[in-house]
Short mmCIF file of C-alpha atoms in Angstrom, two decimals:
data_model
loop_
_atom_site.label_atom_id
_atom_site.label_comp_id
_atom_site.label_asym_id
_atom_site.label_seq_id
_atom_site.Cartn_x
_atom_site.Cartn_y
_atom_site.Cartn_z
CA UNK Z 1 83.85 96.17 74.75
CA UNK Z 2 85.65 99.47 74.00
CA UNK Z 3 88.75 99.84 75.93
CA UNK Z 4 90.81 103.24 76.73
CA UNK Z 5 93.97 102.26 78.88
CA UNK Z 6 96.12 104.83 80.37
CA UNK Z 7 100.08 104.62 81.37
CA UNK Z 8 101.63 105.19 84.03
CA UNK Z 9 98.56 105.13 86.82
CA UNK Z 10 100.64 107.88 88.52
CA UNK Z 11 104.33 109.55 88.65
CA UNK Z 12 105.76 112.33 90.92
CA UNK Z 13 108.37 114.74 88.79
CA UNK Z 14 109.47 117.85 90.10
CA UNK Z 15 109.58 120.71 88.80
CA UNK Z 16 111.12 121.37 85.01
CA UNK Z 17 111.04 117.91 84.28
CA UNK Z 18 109.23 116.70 80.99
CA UNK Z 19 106.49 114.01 81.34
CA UNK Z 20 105.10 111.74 79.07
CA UNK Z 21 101.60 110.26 79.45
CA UNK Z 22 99.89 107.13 77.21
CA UNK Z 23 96.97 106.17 75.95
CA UNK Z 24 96.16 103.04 74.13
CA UNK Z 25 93.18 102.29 72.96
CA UNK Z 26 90.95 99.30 71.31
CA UNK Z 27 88.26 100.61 70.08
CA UNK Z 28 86.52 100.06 66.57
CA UNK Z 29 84.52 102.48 64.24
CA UNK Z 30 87.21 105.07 66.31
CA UNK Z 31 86.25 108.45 65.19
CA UNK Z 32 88.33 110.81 67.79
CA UNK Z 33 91.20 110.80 71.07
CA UNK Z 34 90.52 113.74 73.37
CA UNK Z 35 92.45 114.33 76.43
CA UNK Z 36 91.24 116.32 79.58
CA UNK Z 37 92.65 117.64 82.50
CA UNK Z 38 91.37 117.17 85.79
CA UNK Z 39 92.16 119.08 88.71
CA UNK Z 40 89.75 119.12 91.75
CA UNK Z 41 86.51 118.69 90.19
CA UNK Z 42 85.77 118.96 86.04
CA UNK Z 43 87.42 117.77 83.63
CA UNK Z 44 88.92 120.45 81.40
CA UNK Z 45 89.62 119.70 77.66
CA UNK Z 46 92.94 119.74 76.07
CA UNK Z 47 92.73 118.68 72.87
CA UNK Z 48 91.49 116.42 70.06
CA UNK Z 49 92.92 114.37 68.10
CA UNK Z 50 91.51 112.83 64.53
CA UNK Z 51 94.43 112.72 62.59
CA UNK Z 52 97.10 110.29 62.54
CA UNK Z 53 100.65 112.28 62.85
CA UNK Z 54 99.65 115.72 63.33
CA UNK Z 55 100.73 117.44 66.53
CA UNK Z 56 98.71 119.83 68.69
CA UNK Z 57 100.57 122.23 70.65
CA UNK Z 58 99.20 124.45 73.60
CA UNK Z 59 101.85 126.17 75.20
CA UNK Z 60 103.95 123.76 77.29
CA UNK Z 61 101.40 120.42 76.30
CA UNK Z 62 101.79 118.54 72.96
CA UNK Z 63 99.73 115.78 72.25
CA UNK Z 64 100.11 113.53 69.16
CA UNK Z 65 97.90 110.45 67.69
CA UNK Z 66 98.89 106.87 66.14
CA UNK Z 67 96.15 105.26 64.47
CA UNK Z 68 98.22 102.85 62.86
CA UNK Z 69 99.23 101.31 66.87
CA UNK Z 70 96.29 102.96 68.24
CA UNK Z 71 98.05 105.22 70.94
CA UNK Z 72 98.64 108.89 72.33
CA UNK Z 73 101.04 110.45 73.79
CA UNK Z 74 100.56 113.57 75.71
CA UNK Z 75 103.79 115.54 77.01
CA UNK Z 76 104.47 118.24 78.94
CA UNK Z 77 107.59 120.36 78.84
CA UNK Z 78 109.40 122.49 81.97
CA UNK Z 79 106.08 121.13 84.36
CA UNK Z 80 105.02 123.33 86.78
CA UNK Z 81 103.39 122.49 90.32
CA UNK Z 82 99.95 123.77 88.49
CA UNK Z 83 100.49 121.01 86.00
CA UNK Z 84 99.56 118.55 89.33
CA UNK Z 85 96.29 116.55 88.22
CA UNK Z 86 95.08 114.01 86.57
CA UNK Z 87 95.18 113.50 83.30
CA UNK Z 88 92.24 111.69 81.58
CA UNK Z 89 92.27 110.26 77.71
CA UNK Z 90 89.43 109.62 76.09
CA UNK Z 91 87.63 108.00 72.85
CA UNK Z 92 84.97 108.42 70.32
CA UNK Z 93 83.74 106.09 68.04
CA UNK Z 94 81.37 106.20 65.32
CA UNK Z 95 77.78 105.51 67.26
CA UNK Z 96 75.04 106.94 67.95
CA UNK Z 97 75.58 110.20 69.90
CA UNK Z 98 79.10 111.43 70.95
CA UNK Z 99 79.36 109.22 74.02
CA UNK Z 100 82.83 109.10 74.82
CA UNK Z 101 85.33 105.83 76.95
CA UNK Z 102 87.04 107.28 79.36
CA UNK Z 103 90.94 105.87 80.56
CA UNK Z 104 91.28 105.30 84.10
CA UNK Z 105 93.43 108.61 84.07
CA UNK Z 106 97.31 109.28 84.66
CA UNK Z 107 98.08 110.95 88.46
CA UNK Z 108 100.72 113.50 88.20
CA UNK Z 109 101.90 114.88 91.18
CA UNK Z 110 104.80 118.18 90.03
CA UNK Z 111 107.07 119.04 93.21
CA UNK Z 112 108.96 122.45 93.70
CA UNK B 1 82.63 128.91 84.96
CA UNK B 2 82.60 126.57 82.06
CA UNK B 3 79.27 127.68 80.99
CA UNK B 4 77.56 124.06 82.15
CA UNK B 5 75.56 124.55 85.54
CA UNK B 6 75.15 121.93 87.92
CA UNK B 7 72.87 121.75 91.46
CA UNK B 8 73.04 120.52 93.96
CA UNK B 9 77.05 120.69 94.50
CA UNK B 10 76.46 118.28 97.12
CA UNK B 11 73.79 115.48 98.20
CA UNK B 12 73.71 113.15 101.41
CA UNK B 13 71.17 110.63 101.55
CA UNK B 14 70.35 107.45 103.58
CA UNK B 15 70.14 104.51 101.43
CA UNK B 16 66.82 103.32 99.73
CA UNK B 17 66.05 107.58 98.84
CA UNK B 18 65.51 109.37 95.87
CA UNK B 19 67.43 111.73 94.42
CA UNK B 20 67.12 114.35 91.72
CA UNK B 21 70.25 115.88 89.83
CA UNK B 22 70.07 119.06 87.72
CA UNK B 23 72.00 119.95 85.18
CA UNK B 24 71.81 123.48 82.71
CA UNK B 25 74.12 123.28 79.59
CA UNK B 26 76.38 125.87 78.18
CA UNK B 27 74.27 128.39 76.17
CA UNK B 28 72.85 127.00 72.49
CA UNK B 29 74.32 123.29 73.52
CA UNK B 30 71.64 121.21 72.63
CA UNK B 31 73.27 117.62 73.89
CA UNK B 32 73.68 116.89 77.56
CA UNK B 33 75.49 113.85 78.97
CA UNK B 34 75.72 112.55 82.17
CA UNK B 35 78.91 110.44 83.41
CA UNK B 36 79.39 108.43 87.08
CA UNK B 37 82.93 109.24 88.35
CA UNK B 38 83.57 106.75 91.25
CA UNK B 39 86.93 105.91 92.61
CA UNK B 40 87.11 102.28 91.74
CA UNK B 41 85.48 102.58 88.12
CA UNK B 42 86.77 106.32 86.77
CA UNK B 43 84.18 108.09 85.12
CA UNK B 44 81.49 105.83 82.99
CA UNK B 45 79.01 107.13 80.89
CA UNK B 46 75.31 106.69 81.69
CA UNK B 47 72.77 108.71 78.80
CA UNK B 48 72.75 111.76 76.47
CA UNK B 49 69.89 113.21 75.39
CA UNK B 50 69.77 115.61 72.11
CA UNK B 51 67.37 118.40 71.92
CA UNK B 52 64.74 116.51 74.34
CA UNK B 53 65.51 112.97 72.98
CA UNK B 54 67.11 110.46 74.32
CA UNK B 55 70.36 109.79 71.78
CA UNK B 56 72.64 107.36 73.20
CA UNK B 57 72.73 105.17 76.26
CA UNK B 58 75.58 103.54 78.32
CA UNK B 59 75.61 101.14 81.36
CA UNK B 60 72.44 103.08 83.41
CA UNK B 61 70.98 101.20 85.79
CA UNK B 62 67.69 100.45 86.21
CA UNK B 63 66.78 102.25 88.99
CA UNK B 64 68.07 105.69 87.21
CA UNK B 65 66.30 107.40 84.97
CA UNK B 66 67.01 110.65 83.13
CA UNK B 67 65.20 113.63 80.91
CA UNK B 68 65.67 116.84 79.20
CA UNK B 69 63.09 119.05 79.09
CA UNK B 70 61.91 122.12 76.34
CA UNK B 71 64.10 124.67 77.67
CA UNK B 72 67.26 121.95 77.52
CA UNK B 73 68.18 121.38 81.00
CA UNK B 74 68.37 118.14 81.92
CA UNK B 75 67.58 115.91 85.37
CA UNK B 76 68.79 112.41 86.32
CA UNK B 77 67.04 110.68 88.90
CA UNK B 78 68.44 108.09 91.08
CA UNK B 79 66.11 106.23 93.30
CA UNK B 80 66.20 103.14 95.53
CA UNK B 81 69.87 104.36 96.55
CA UNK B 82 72.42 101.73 97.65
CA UNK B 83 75.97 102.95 99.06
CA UNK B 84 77.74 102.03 95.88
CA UNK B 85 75.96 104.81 93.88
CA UNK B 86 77.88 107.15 95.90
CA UNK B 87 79.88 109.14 93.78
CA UNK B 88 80.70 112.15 91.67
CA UNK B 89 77.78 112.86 89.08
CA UNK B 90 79.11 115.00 85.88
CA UNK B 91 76.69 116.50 83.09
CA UNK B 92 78.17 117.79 80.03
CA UNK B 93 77.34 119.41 77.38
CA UNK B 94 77.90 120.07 73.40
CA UNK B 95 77.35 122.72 70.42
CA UNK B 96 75.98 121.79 67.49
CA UNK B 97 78.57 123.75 65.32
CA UNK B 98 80.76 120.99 65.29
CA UNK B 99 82.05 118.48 67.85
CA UNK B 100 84.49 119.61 69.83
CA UNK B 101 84.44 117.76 73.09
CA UNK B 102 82.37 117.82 75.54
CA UNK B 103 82.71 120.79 78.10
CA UNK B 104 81.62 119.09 81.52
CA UNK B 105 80.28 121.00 85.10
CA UNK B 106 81.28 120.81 87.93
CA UNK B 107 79.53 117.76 89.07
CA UNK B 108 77.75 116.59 92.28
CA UNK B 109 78.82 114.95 95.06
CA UNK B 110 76.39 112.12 96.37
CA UNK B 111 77.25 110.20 99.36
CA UNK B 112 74.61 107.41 100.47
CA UNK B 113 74.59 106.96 103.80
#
């Protein structure tokens, strides 16, 4: 079974601090890595990732994709108390439809 | 507004009911999923269905059933409600000019009382 696992469950930082959130994944046929925020209710997109080694960059996030060890990294820079939520990763494979696995999700928590 | 409508925001029922959930997708999306977000399992995928057709199909149970009708909004149906089916209900939806992740609603709340 397709498996999406996301490190840590949850952290606390305070403000200014950088964070770094992980996603591993075991997933065959893989055709795509998105990651969504989530803050009180739906998930909002953040980005996606096909390629292997290419950065995306919005603002303060970064994300960045390893085929090769079948991870992603999400970071984000000088956090804010707005950044509080949690993070959810998420992968495609090559099926029928675009159903997408779903990580359990990273809690961050950004104090003042 | 992300464009994706759901109703009812929120549903209490007593166990053994049935339920109807409604979903409207972002204008021209012609692919609506629907995803279970409960606190012990995080959010699992149930169906999507692609211009009125059913396309893919994940761990639905039985007693669920879902549809999407001409003008593309879509309804799951839970019935025979036990408290564990209390959760948050997401639809979704996607363009067809390229996949670019899905672009959920706001979901509804079910309880099962």
């Amino acid at each position: 079974e397709d498996k999406v696992v996301q490190s840590p469950l949850s952290l606390v930082v305070h403000e200014g601090d950088t964070v770094t959130l992980n996603c591993s994944y075991e997933v065959t046929n893989f055709r795509s890595l998105l990651w969504y925020k989530q803050e009180k209710k739906a998930p909002t997109f953040l980005f996606m990732l096909t390629s292997s080694g290419i950065e995306k960059k919005s603002g303060r996030l970064s994300s960045i994709l390893d085929k090769k060890e079948l991870f992603s990294i999400l970071n984000i820079t000088a956090t804010q108390t707005g950044d509080s939520a949690v993070y959810l990763c998420a992968v495609e494979y090559v099926a029928a439809g675009n159903k997408l696995t779903f990580g359990g999700g990273t809690r961050v928590l950004v104090k003042p | 507004d992300s464009g994706v409508t759901q109703t009812p925001k929120h549903l209490i029922t007593a166990t053994g009911q049935r339920v109807t959930l409604r979903c409207s997708p972002r204008s021209g999306d012609l692919s609506v999923y629907w995803y279970q977000q409960s606190l012990d399992q995080g959010l699992q995928f149930l169906i999507q269905y692609y211009n009125g057709e059913e396309r893919a199909k994940g761990n639905i149970l039985e007693r669920f059933s879902a549809q999407q009708f001409p003008d593309l909004h879509s309804e799951l149906n839970l019935s025979s409600l036990e408290l564990g089916d209390s959760a948050l209900y997401f639809c979704a939806s996607s363009g067809t000019g390229g996949w670019d992740g899905y672009t959920f609603g706001s979901g509804t709340r079910l309880t099962v009382v």
